GROMACS .gro file of C-alpha atoms in nm:
model
  172
    1MET     CA    1 -15.087  -4.997  17.761
    2LEU     CA    2 -14.831  -4.734  17.674
    3THR     CA    3 -14.571  -4.832  17.417
    4ILE     CA    4 -14.239  -4.649  17.393
    5LYS     CA    5 -14.028  -4.664  17.077
    6HIS     CA    6 -13.687  -4.511  17.027
    7TYR     CA    7 -13.592  -4.451  16.665
    8ARG     CA    8 -13.216  -4.489  16.672
    9ARG     CA    9 -13.129  -4.328  16.338
   10PRO     CA   10 -13.043  -3.960  16.378
   11LEU     CA   11 -13.295  -3.714  16.239
   12ALA     CA   12 -13.281  -3.351  16.137
   13GLY     CA   13 -13.547  -3.086  16.185
   14ILE     CA   14 -13.576  -2.846  15.892
   15ALA     CA   15 -13.768  -2.532  15.985
   16ILE     CA   16 -13.937  -2.304  15.735
   17SER     CA   17 -14.012  -1.965  15.888
   18GLY     CA   18 -14.245  -1.688  15.783
   19GLU     CA   19 -14.529  -1.474  15.908
   20ARG     CA   20 -14.862  -1.648  15.942
   21ALA     CA   21 -14.733  -1.994  15.851
   22ARG     CA   22 -15.029  -2.158  16.018
   23LEU     CA   23 -15.276  -1.942  15.824
   24THR     CA   24 -15.122  -1.986  15.478
   25PRO     CA   25 -15.347  -2.208  15.260
   26GLU     CA   26 -15.183  -2.525  15.127
   27VAL     CA   27 -14.861  -2.455  15.316
   28LEU     CA   28 -14.797  -2.823  15.384
   29MET     CA   29 -14.868  -2.923  15.024
   30LYS     CA   30 -14.619  -2.666  14.895
   31PHE     CA   31 -14.335  -2.818  15.096
   32ILE     CA   32 -14.433  -3.185  15.109
   33ALA     CA   33 -14.461  -3.217  14.730
   34PRO     CA   34 -14.092  -3.159  14.646
   35LEU     CA   35 -13.985  -3.394  14.926
   36ALA     CA   36 -14.223  -3.665  14.806
   37LYS     CA   37 -14.103  -3.629  14.444
   38LYS     CA   38 -13.749  -3.708  14.558
   39SER     CA   39 -13.862  -3.985  14.801
   40VAL     CA   40 -13.754  -3.803  15.118
   41GLN     CA   41 -13.925  -3.974  15.412
   42ILE     CA   42 -14.092  -3.731  15.655
   43TYR     CA   43 -14.103  -3.876  16.008
   44ALA     CA   44 -14.308  -3.595  16.161
   45ILE     CA   45 -14.427  -3.241  16.103
   46GLY     CA   46 -14.450  -2.968  16.364
   47THR     CA   47 -14.631  -2.640  16.311
   48GLY     CA   48 -14.640  -2.311  16.494
   49ASN     CA   49 -14.763  -1.960  16.427
   50SER     CA   50 -14.463  -1.868  16.216
   51ARG     CA   51 -14.285  -2.197  16.151
   52VAL     CA   52 -14.330  -2.539  15.994
   53VAL     CA   53 -14.074  -2.807  16.083
   54PHE     CA   54 -14.018  -3.126  15.885
   55PHE     CA   55 -13.832  -3.406  16.063
   56VAL     CA   56 -13.635  -3.619  15.817
   57ASP     CA   57 -13.360  -3.879  15.832
   58GLU     CA   58 -13.030  -3.702  15.882
   59ALA     CA   59 -12.883  -3.895  15.587
   60GLU     CA   60 -13.134  -3.711  15.364
   61ALA     CA   61 -13.115  -3.375  15.542
   62ASP     CA   62 -12.894  -3.199  15.287
   63LYS     CA   63 -13.113  -3.309  14.997
   64ALA     CA   64 -13.427  -3.205  15.189
   65MET     CA   65 -13.270  -2.872  15.281
   66LEU     CA   66 -13.197  -2.791  14.913
   67LEU     CA   67 -13.548  -2.893  14.805
   68LEU     CA   68 -13.713  -2.686  15.076
   69THR     CA   69 -13.487  -2.386  15.011
   70ASP     CA   70 -13.598  -2.393  14.646
   71ALA     CA   71 -13.963  -2.415  14.752
   72VAL     CA   72 -13.922  -2.123  14.994
   73SER     CA   73 -13.772  -1.902  14.722
   74ASP     CA   74 -14.109  -1.921  14.544
   75SER     CA   75 -14.324  -1.845  14.851
   76PRO     CA   76 -14.399  -1.580  15.112
   77PHE     CA   77 -14.176  -1.763  15.360
   78GLU     CA   78 -13.850  -1.603  15.466
   79SER     CA   79 -13.596  -1.862  15.572
   80VAL     CA   80 -13.499  -2.226  15.608
   81SER     CA   81 -13.288  -2.353  15.896
   82ILE     CA   82 -13.179  -2.695  16.015
   83ARG     CA   83 -13.113  -2.865  16.347
   84ARG     CA   84 -12.918  -3.188  16.319
   85ASN     CA   85 -12.850  -3.492  16.534
   86LEU     CA   86 -13.197  -3.528  16.683
   87GLY     CA   87 -13.341  -3.838  16.842
   88MET     CA   88 -13.708  -3.935  16.824
   89ILE     CA   89 -13.914  -4.124  17.080
   90THR     CA   90 -14.282  -4.206  17.039
   91VAL     CA   91 -14.518  -4.283  17.324
   92ASP     CA   92 -14.836  -4.457  17.203
   93GLY     CA   93 -15.152  -4.571  17.377
   94ASP     CA   94 -15.516  -4.494  17.446
   95GLU     CA   95 -15.413  -4.380  17.795
   96LEU     CA   96 -15.282  -4.061  17.636
   97ASN     CA   97 -15.641  -3.962  17.559
   98ASN     CA   98 -15.796  -4.091  17.879
   99THR     CA   99 -15.554  -3.996  18.157
  100PRO     CA  100 -15.565  -3.638  18.285
  101GLY     CA  101 -15.216  -3.500  18.347
  102ILE     CA  102 -15.038  -3.773  18.148
  103LEU     CA  103 -14.809  -3.525  17.974
  104GLN     CA  104 -14.697  -3.386  18.308
  105LYS     CA  105 -14.641  -3.740  18.434
  106LEU     CA  106 -14.420  -3.811  18.133
  107THR     CA  107 -14.223  -3.486  18.141
  108THR     CA  108 -14.162  -3.445  18.516
  109PRO     CA  109 -13.895  -3.719  18.528
  110LEU     CA  110 -13.728  -3.561  18.224
  111ALA     CA  111 -13.714  -3.223  18.396
  112LYS     CA  112 -13.570  -3.380  18.712
  113ALA     CA  113 -13.301  -3.546  18.499
  114LYS     CA  114 -13.237  -3.215  18.317
  115ILE     CA  115 -13.334  -3.364  17.980
  116LYS     CA  116 -13.451  -3.096  17.737
  117ILE     CA  117 -13.731  -3.161  17.488
  118VAL     CA  118 -13.654  -2.998  17.152
  119SER     CA  119 -14.000  -3.049  17.001
  120MET     CA  120 -14.321  -3.250  17.036
  121THR     CA  121 -14.609  -3.344  16.809
  122SER     CA  122 -14.926  -3.529  16.900
  123PRO     CA  123 -15.200  -3.686  16.689
  124PHE     CA  124 -15.438  -3.797  16.968
  125ASP     CA  125 -15.305  -4.134  17.093
  126THR     CA  126 -14.937  -4.078  17.013
  127ILE     CA  127 -14.690  -3.820  17.137
  128THR     CA  128 -14.367  -3.789  16.941
  129PHE     CA  129 -14.082  -3.629  17.132
  130PHE     CA  130 -13.763  -3.494  16.977
  131PHE     CA  131 -13.444  -3.451  17.176
  132ASP     CA  132 -13.080  -3.386  17.104
  133SER     CA  133 -12.942  -3.733  17.031
  134ASP     CA  134 -12.766  -3.787  17.365
  135ASP     CA  135 -13.074  -3.676  17.556
  136ALA     CA  136 -13.296  -3.910  17.351
  137GLU     CA  137 -13.100  -4.210  17.476
  138LYS     CA  138 -13.126  -4.085  17.835
  139ALA     CA  139 -13.499  -4.018  17.799
  140TYR     CA  140 -13.562  -4.362  17.652
  141ASN     CA  141 -13.371  -4.534  17.931
  142LEU     CA  142 -13.554  -4.328  18.192
  143TRP     CA  143 -13.899  -4.392  18.046
  144SER     CA  144 -13.827  -4.762  17.990
  145SER     CA  145 -13.782  -4.804  18.364
  146TYR     CA  146 -14.055  -4.555  18.454
  147VAL     CA  147 -14.358  -4.613  18.230
  148PRO     CA  148 -14.623  -4.733  18.302
  149GLU     CA  149 -14.561  -4.847  18.660
  150LYS     CA  150 -14.510  -4.505  18.814
  151ILE     CA  151 -14.763  -4.323  18.599
  152ASN     CA  152 -15.052  -4.537  18.730
  153VAL     CA  153 -15.235  -4.528  18.398
  154PHE     CA  154 -15.390  -4.865  18.477
  155LYS     CA  155 -15.507  -4.789  18.830
  156GLY     CA  156 -15.862  -4.683  18.737
  157ALA     CA  157 -15.902  -4.956  18.476
  158LYS     CA  158 -15.779  -5.223  18.717
  159GLN     CA  159 -16.027  -5.109  18.981
  160ARG     CA  160 -16.316  -5.108  18.731
  161VAL     CA  161 -16.227  -5.451  18.590
  162GLY     CA  162 -16.171  -5.593  18.939
  163GLY     CA  163 -16.511  -5.465  19.054
  164PHE     CA  164 -16.681  -5.608  18.746
  165ILE     CA  165 -16.516  -5.949  18.790
  166GLY     CA  166 -16.613  -5.948  19.158
  167LYS     CA  167 -16.978  -5.909  19.058
  168ILE     CA  168 -16.960  -6.193  18.805
  169ILE     CA  169 -16.751  -6.437  19.006
  170PRO     CA  170 -16.848  -6.430  19.373
  171LYS     CA  171 -16.574  -6.494  19.626
  172GLY     CA  172 -16.632  -6.829  19.772
   0.00000   0.00000   0.00000
């Protein structure tokens, strides 16, 4: 079963940019260590070819920004930028691994409602979506009324279980 959680506290995404970010050894260690030393909670990390983004509580964003700016000054990275007032929604469940097209089924209603996704991360059975705060509320309300009924993630499982039960318990 898919589970949807909306984290209501505003978050900030702090991006560290530089050539070959993904290929730089120990890049995450370099930037996680100063945040951990000062007890800054990291909610998610996104990576790209030339960028690493740390999602932190907005209340700690200024402290995190200073720590990461100091870390960047002693690295091959070029800049630190911040995007504030983000909302985070997680979608969890084994169906994410086992349902072809599930991402499209989740994002199509967002596109129809003109809700823009700022960022996404995914460790196998969880997708974490980031939106501007107002859009996060809209996305959560939309998905709460939409998932899983209209995605049909249970259709195949229901048919398999129903067939199995029919073999065990004959209709009589």
